[in-house]
Coordinates of C-alpha atoms in Angstrom, one line a residue:
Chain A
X1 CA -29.1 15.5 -22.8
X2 CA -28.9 17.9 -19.7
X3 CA -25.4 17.9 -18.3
X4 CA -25.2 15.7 -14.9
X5 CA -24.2 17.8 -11.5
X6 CA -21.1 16.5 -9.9
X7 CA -22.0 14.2 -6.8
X8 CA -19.2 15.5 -4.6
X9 CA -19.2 19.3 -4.8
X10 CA -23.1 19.4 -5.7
X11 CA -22.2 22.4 -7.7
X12 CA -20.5 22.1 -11.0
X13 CA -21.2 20.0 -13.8
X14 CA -19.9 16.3 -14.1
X15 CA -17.4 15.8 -16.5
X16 CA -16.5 12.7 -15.8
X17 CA -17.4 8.7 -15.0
X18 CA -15.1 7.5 -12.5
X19 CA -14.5 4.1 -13.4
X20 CA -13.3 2.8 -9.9
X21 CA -16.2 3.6 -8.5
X22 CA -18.6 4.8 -11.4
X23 CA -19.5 8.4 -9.3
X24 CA -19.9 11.1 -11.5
X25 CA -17.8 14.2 -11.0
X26 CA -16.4 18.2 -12.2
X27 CA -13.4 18.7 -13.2
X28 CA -12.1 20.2 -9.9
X29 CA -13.4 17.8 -8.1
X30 CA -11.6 15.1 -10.2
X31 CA -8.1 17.0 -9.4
X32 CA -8.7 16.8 -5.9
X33 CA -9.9 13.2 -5.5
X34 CA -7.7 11.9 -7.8
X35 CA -4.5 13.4 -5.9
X36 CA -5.5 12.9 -2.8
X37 CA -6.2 9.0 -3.5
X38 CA -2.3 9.3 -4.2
X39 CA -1.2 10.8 -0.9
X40 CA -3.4 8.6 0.5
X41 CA -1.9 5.4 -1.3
X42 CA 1.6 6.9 -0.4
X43 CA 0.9 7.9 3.5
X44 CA -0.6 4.4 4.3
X45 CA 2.1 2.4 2.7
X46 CA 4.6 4.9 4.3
X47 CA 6.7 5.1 1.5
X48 CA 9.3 8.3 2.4
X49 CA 10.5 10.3 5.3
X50 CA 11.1 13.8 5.5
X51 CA 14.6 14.3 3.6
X52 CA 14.8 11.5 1.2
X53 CA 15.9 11.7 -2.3
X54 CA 13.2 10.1 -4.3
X55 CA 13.8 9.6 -8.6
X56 CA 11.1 9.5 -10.6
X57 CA 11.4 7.4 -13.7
X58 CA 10.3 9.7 -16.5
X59 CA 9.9 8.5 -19.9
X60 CA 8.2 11.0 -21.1
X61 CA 5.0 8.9 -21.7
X62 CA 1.5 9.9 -20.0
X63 CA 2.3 7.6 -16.7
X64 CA 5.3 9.5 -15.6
X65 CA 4.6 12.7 -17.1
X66 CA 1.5 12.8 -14.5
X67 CA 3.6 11.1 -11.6
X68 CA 6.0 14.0 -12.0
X69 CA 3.2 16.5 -11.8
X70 CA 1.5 14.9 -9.1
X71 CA 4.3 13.9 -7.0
X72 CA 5.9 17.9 -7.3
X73 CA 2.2 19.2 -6.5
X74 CA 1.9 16.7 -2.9
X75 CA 5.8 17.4 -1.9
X76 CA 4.7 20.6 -2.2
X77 CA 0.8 20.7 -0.7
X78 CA 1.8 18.1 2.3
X79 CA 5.8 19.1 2.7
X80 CA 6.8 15.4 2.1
X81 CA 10.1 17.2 2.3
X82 CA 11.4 15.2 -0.4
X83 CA 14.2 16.3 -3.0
X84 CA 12.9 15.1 -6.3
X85 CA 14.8 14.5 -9.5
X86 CA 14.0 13.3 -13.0
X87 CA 16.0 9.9 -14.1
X88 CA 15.6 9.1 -18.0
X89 CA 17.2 6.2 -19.4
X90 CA 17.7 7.2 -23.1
X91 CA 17.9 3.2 -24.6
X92 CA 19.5 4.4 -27.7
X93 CA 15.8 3.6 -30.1
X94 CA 16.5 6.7 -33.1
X95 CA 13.1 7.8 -33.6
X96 CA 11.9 6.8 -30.9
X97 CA 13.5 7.6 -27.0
X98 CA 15.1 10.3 -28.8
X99 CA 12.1 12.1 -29.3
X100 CA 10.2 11.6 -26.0
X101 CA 13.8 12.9 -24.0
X102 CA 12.8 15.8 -25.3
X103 CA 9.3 15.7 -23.9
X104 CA 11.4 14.8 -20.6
X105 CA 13.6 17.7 -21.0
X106 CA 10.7 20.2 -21.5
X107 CA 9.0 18.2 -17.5
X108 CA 12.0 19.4 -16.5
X109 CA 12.0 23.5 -17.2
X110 CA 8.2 22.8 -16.5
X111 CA 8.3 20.7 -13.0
X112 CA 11.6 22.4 -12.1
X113 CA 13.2 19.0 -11.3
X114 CA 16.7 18.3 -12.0
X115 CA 17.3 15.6 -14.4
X116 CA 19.8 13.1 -15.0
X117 CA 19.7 11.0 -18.4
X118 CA 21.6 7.5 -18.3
X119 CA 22.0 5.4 -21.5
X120 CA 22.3 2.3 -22.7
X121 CA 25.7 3.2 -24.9
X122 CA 27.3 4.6 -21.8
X123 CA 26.8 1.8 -19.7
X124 CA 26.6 -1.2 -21.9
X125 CA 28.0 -0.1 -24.8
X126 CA 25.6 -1.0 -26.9
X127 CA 22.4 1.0 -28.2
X128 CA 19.0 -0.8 -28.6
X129 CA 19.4 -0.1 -32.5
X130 CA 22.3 -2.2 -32.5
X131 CA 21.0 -4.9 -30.4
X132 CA 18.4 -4.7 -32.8
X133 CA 20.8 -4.8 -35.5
X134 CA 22.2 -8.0 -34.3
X135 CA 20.2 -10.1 -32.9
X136 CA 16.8 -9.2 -34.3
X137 CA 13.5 -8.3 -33.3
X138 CA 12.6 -11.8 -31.4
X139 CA 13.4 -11.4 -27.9
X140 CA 14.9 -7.6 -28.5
X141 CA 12.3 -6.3 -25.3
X142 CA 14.0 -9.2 -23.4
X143 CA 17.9 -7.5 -23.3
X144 CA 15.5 -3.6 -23.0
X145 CA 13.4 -4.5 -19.8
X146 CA 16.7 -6.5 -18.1
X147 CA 19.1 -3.2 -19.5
X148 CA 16.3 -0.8 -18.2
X149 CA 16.0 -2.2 -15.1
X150 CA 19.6 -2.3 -14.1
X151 CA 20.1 1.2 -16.1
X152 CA 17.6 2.6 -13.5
X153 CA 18.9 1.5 -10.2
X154 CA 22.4 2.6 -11.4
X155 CA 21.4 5.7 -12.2
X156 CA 19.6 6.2 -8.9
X157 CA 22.7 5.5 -7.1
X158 CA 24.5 7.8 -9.1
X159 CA 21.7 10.6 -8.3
X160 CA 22.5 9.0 -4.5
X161 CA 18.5 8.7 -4.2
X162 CA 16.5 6.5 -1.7
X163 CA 14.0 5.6 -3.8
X164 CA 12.7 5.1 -7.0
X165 CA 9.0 6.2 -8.2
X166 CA 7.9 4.4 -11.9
X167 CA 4.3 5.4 -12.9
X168 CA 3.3 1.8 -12.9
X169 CA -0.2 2.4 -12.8
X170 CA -3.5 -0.4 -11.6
X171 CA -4.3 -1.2 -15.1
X172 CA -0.4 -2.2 -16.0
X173 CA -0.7 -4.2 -12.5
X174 CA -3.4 -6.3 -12.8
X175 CA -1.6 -6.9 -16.8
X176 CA 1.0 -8.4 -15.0
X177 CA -1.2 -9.9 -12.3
X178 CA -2.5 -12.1 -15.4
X179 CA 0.2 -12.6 -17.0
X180 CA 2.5 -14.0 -13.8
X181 CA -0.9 -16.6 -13.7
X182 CA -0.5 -18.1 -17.3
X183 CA 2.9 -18.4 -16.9
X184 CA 2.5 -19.9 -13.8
X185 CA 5.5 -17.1 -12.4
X186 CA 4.3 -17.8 -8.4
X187 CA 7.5 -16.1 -7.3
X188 CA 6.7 -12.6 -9.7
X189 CA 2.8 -13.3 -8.8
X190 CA 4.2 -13.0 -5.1
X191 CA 5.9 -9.4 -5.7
X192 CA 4.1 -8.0 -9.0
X193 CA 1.3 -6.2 -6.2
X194 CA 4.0 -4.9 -3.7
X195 CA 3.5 -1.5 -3.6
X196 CA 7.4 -0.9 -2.6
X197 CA 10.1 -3.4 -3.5
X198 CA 13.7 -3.3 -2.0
X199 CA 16.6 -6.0 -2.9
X200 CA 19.6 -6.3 -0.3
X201 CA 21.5 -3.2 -1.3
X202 CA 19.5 -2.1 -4.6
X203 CA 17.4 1.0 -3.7
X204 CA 14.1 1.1 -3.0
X205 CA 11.2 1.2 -5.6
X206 CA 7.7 2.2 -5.1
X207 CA 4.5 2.6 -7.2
X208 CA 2.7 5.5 -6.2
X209 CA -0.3 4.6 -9.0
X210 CA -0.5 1.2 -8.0
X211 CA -3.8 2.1 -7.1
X212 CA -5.0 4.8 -10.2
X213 CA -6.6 3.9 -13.5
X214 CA -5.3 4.4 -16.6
X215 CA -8.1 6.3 -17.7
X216 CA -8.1 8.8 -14.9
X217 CA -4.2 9.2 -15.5
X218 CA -4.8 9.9 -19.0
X219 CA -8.0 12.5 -18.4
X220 CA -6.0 14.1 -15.4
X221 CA -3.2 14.4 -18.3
X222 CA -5.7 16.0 -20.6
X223 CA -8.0 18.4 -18.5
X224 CA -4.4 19.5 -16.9
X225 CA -2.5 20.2 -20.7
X226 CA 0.0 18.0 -19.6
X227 CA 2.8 18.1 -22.3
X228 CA 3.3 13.5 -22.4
X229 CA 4.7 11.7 -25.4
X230 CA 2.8 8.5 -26.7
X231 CA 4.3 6.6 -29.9
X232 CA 4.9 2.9 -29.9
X233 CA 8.0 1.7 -29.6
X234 CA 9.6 1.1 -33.0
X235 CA 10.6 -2.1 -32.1
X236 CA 8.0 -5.0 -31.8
X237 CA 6.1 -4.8 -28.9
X238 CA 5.6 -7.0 -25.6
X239 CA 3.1 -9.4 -27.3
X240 CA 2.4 -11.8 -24.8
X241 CA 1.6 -8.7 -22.7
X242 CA -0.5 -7.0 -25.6
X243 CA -3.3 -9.7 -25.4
X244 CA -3.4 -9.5 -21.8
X245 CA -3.6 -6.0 -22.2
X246 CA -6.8 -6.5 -24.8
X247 CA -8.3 -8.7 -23.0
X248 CA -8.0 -6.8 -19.5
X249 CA -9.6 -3.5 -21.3
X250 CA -12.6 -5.9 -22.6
X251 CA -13.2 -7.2 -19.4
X252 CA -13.1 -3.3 -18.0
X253 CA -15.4 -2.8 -20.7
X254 CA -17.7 -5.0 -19.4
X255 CA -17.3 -4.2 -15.5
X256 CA -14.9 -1.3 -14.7
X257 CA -13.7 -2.9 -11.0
X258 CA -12.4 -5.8 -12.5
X259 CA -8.9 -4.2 -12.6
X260 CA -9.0 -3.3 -8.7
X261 CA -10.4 -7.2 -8.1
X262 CA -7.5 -8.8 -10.2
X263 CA -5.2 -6.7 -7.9
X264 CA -7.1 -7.6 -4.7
X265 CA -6.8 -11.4 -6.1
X266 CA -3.0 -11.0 -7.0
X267 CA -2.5 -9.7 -3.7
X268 CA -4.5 -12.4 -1.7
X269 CA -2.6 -15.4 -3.9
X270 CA 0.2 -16.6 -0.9
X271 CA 2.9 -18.5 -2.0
X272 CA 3.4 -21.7 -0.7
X273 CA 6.5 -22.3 1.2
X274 CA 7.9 -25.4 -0.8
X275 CA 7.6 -22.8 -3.7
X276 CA 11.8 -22.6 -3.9
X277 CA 12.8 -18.9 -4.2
X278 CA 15.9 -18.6 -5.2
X279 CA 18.6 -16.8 -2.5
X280 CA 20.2 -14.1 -3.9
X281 CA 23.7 -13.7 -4.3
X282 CA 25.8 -10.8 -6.3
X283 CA 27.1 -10.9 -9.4
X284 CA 30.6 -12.0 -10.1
X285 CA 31.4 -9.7 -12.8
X286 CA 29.9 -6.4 -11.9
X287 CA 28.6 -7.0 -8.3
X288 CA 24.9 -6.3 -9.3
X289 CA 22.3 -8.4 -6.7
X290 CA 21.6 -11.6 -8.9
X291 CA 20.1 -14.6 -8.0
X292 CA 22.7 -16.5 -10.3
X293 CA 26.8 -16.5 -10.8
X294 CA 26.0 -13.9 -13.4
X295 CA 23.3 -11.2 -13.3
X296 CA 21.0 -11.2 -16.0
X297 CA 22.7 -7.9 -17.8
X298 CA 26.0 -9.2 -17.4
X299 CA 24.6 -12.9 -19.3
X300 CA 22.8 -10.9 -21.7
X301 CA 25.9 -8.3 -22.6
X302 CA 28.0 -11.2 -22.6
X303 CA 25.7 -13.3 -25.3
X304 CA 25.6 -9.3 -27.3
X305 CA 30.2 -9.7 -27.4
X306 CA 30.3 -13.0 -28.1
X307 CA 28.0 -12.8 -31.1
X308 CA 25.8 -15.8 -29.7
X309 CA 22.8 -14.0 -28.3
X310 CA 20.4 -14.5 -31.0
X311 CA 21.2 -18.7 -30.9
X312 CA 19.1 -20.9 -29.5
X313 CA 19.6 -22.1 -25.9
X314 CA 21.2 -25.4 -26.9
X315 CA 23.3 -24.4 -29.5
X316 CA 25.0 -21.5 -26.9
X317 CA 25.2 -24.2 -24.4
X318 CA 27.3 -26.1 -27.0
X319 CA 29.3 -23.0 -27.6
X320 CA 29.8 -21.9 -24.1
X321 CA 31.1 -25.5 -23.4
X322 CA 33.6 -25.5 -26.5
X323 CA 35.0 -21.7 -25.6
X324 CA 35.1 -19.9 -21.8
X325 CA 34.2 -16.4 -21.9
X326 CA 37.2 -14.3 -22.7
X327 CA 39.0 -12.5 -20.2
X328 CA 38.4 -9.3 -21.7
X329 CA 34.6 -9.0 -21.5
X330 CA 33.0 -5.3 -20.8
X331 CA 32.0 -5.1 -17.1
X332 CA 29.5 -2.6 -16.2
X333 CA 29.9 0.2 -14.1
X334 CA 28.5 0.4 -10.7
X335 CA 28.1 3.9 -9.2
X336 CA 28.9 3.5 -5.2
X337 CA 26.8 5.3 -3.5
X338 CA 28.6 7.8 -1.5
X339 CA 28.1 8.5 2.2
X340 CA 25.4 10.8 2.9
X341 CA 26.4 14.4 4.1
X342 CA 24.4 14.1 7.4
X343 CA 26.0 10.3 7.6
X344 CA 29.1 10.4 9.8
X345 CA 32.0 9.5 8.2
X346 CA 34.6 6.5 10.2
X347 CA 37.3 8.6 12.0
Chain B
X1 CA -28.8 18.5 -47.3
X2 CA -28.4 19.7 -44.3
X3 CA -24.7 19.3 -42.8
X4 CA -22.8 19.4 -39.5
X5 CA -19.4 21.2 -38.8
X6 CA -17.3 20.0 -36.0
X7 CA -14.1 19.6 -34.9
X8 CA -12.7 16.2 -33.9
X9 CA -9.1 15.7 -32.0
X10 CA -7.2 12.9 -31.9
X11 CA -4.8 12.0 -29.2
X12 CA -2.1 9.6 -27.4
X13 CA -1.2 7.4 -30.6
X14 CA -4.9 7.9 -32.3
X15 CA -3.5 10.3 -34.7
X16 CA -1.3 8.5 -35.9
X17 CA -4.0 6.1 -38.1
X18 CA -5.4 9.9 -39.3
X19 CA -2.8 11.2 -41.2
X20 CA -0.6 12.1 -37.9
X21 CA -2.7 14.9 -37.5
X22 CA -4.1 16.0 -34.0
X23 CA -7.0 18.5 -35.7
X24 CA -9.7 17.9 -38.1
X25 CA -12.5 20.0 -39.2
X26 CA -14.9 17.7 -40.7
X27 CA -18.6 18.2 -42.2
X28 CA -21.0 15.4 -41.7
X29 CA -24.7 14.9 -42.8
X30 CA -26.7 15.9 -40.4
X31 CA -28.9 12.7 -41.1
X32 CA -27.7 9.2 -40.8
X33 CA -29.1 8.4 -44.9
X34 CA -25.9 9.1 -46.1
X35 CA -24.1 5.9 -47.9
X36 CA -21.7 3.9 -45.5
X37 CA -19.5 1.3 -47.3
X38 CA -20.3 -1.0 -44.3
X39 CA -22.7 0.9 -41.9
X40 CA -26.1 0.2 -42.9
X41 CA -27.9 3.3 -41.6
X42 CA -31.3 3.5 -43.0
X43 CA -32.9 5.6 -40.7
X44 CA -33.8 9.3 -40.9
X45 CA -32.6 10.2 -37.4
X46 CA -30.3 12.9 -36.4
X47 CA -26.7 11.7 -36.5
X48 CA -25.0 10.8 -33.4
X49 CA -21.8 9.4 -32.4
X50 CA -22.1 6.4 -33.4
X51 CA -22.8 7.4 -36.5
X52 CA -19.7 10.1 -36.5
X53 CA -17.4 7.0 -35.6
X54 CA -18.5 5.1 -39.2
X55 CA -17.8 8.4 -40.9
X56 CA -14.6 9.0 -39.8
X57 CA -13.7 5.3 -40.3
X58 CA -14.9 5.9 -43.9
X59 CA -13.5 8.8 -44.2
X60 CA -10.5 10.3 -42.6
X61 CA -8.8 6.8 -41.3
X62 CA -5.7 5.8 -43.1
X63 CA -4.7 2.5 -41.7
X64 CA -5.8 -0.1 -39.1
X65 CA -9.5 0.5 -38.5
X66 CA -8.9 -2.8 -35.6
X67 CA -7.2 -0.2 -33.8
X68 CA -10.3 2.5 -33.6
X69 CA -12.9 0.5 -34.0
X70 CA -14.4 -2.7 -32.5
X71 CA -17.7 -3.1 -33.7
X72 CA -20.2 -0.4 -33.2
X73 CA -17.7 1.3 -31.2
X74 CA -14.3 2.6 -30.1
X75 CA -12.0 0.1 -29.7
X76 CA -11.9 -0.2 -25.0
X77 CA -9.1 1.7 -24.2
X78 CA -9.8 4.9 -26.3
X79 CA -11.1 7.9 -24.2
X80 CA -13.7 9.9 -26.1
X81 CA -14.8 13.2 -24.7
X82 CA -17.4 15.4 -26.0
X83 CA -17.7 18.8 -25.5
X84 CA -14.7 18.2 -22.6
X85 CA -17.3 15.7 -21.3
X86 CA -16.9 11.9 -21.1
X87 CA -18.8 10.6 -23.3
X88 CA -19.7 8.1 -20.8
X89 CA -22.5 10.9 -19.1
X90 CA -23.4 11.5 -22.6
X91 CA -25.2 8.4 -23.4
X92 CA -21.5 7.8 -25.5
X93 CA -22.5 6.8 -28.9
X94 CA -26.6 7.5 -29.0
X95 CA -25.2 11.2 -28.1
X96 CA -26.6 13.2 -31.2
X97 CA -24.6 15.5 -32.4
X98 CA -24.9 19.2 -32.8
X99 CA -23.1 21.6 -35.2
X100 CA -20.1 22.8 -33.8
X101 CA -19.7 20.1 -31.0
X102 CA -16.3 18.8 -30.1
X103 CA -14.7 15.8 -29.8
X104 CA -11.8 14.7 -28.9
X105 CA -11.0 10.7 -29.0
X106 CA -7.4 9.4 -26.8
X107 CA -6.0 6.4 -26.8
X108 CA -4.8 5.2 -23.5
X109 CA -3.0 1.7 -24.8
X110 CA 0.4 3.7 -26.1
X111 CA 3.1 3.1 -24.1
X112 CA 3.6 5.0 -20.7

């Protein structure tokens, strides 16, 4: 079959489909669009200013592996003016985390980022493998995504960042899009397609790929010999989001823009107002934003030192009734984030 | 009979169902007659892609074929590239084959 001339440049030959919006392109044609689609996401949402301190969440998988690239390569091209550091959380998974830290470590000497690697042990005291160990592989993602969550926003405010950058990309939105609709989740259907979140004092979190396939991710990975990590977690996986996962890459099979439209519809869903959304409040224990007495960590930890977290709802309820929590239960740390130096300090 | 030589990469959690090995040097019929334990080929055309996907299945896959393949074809979420071309401007699996052609097959579905 004679080889296809790229329909941008006119010049070289294609090398790939785009699947957004099915043009065929070369490869340096590919580089250019597909990085300037991502200064383009960033400028019109306005996501930084000149001077901020922006983590990237790197587990040294394919997303955040390219965000790292991508986002060094525009602070550089467009002087964001950005200071830019690496934030791993290392969930304590032998075989597993350990092994793509050291992909993250190698980004590092690579990107020339500074990095800072938080884990689970130091802040929770407990590793994954012995969550695992206790509890079980049933709702073992549950305590990772609440830890990981947390583990990253305390991490940023030890780096003292502004922001937060995860390499979320379309494909894992429009996953989540779906998923937020069978579970009928309006309040996460609300803010699963916000390009930026912010809570009252947590830092702020954007998604510079909300816009950029997964395929183009992983080919921009490829034709750039991006050194990325990909092995399953050890643990069972997120199966409720593994079928929407399936069935999202059939129906791309199928039509290649449905991801885009089931963003566009998650977007144009409004929630009504009788819809209650909780208030938030902070956390009693540990002072983490939390939309109940206890934040979701600090419930989950306390379940882990109690030795009730793999019961059943009803028979903890019974349990919590019969004995208050001890006194003695592990709080954990919150970093303060200093004063900025060009912040004037009270006299 | 006449054979094919090419090389064929695996990558992003693929390898992992071939032996955990990225790199495989493989020799093919150059014909789709060859015997496939489920793959009834029975024509004398030139083998193409499809055809290498059956092969490899019977061939060089350890576990899980519901991970690579999905009918007739890769499983939708695995990249293939031919050449360093998507296979996608190739005419994907009616592509036939040449000796010495490479191809490298990613999957995008491990975790990020």
């Amino acid at each position: 079959m004679p080889s296809k001339t790229c329909v941008l440049c006119q010049k070289a030959n294609a090398i790939l489909k785009r699947p957004k919006t099915g043009q065929q392109i070369c490869k340096e044609c590919f580089f250019t669009v597909f990085e300037t689609e991502v200064h383009n996401t960033i400028t019109t949402a306005k996501l930084f200013k000149p001077g901020d301190r922006v983590a990237i969440g790197a587990s040294g998988g394919k997303d955040s592996t390219v965000l790292a690239h991508v986002m060094k390569t525009l602070n550089d091209r467009y002087n964001y003016g950005l200071q830019l550091f690496l934030l791993s959380i290392d969930e304590g998974i032998t075989g597993y985390r350990d092994d793509s830290l050291e992909t993250v470590k190698r980004n590092q000497i690579q990107y020339d980022l500074p990095l800072k690697i938080l884990s689970y042990d130091e802040l929770y005291g407990w590793t994954m493998d012995a969550i695992v160990e206790q509890i079980g592989r049933k709702n073992n993602c549950t305590f990772c995504g609440v830890f990981r969550r947390q583990a990253l926003d305390r991490g940023a405010a030890m780096l003292e960042v502004d922001h937060i950058v995860t390499g979320h990309n379309a494909d894992d939105i429009a996953e989540t899009v779906l998923m937020n609709i069978m579970r009928g989740d309006i309040a996460r259907l609300g803010r699963c397609t916000l390009i930026c979140t912010q809570g009252e004092d947590t830092i702020k979190r954007s998604k510079p790929f909300k816009y950029a396939y997964e395929k183009e991710i992983v080919m921009y990975a490829y034709f750039k010999k991006l050194d990325y990590f990909s092995t399953e977690c050890i643990y069972s996986p997120d199966a409720y989001r593994g079928h929407a996962r399936v069935f999202l890459k059939d129906l791309e099979a199928a039509r290649p823009s449905a991801i885009i439209d089931i963003i566009h519809s998650g977007e144009a869903f409004e929630v009504a107002e009788d819809v209650k959304i909780k208030d938030q409040q902070t956390c009693q224990r540990c002072g983490y934003i939390s939309s109940n007495e206890l934040c979701k960590a600090c419930a989950l930890l306390e379940g882990l030192e109690r030795g009730i977290a793999g019961m059943g709802i009803k028979e903890r309820r019974r349990l919590e009734k019969a004995a208050p929590a001890p006194e003695n239960l592990r709080t954990i740390p919150v970093f303060p984030r200093a004063p900025k130096s060009n912040e004037k300090l009270p006299a | 009979m006449s054979t094919l030589t090419l090389k064929v990469e695996f990558g992003g959690g693929l390898e992992l169902l071939f032996s955990n090995q990225r790199v495989h040097n493989v020799t093919i019929p150059s014909t789709m007659l060859a015997s496939s334990k489920d793959w009834e080929a029975t024509s004398n055309d030139p083998a193409n892609v499809t055809y290498l996907l059956h092969w490899l299945k019977d061939n060089l896959l350890k576990e899980r074929e519901e991970l690579f393949l999905e009918g007739d074809t890769v499983r939708p979420g695995i990249l293939v590239l031919i050449n360093e071309t998507d296979w996608e401007l190739l005419g994907e699996g009616d592509y036939v084959l040449k000796d010495k052609d490479e191809i490298v097959m990613i999957s995008t579905l491990h975790g990020g």
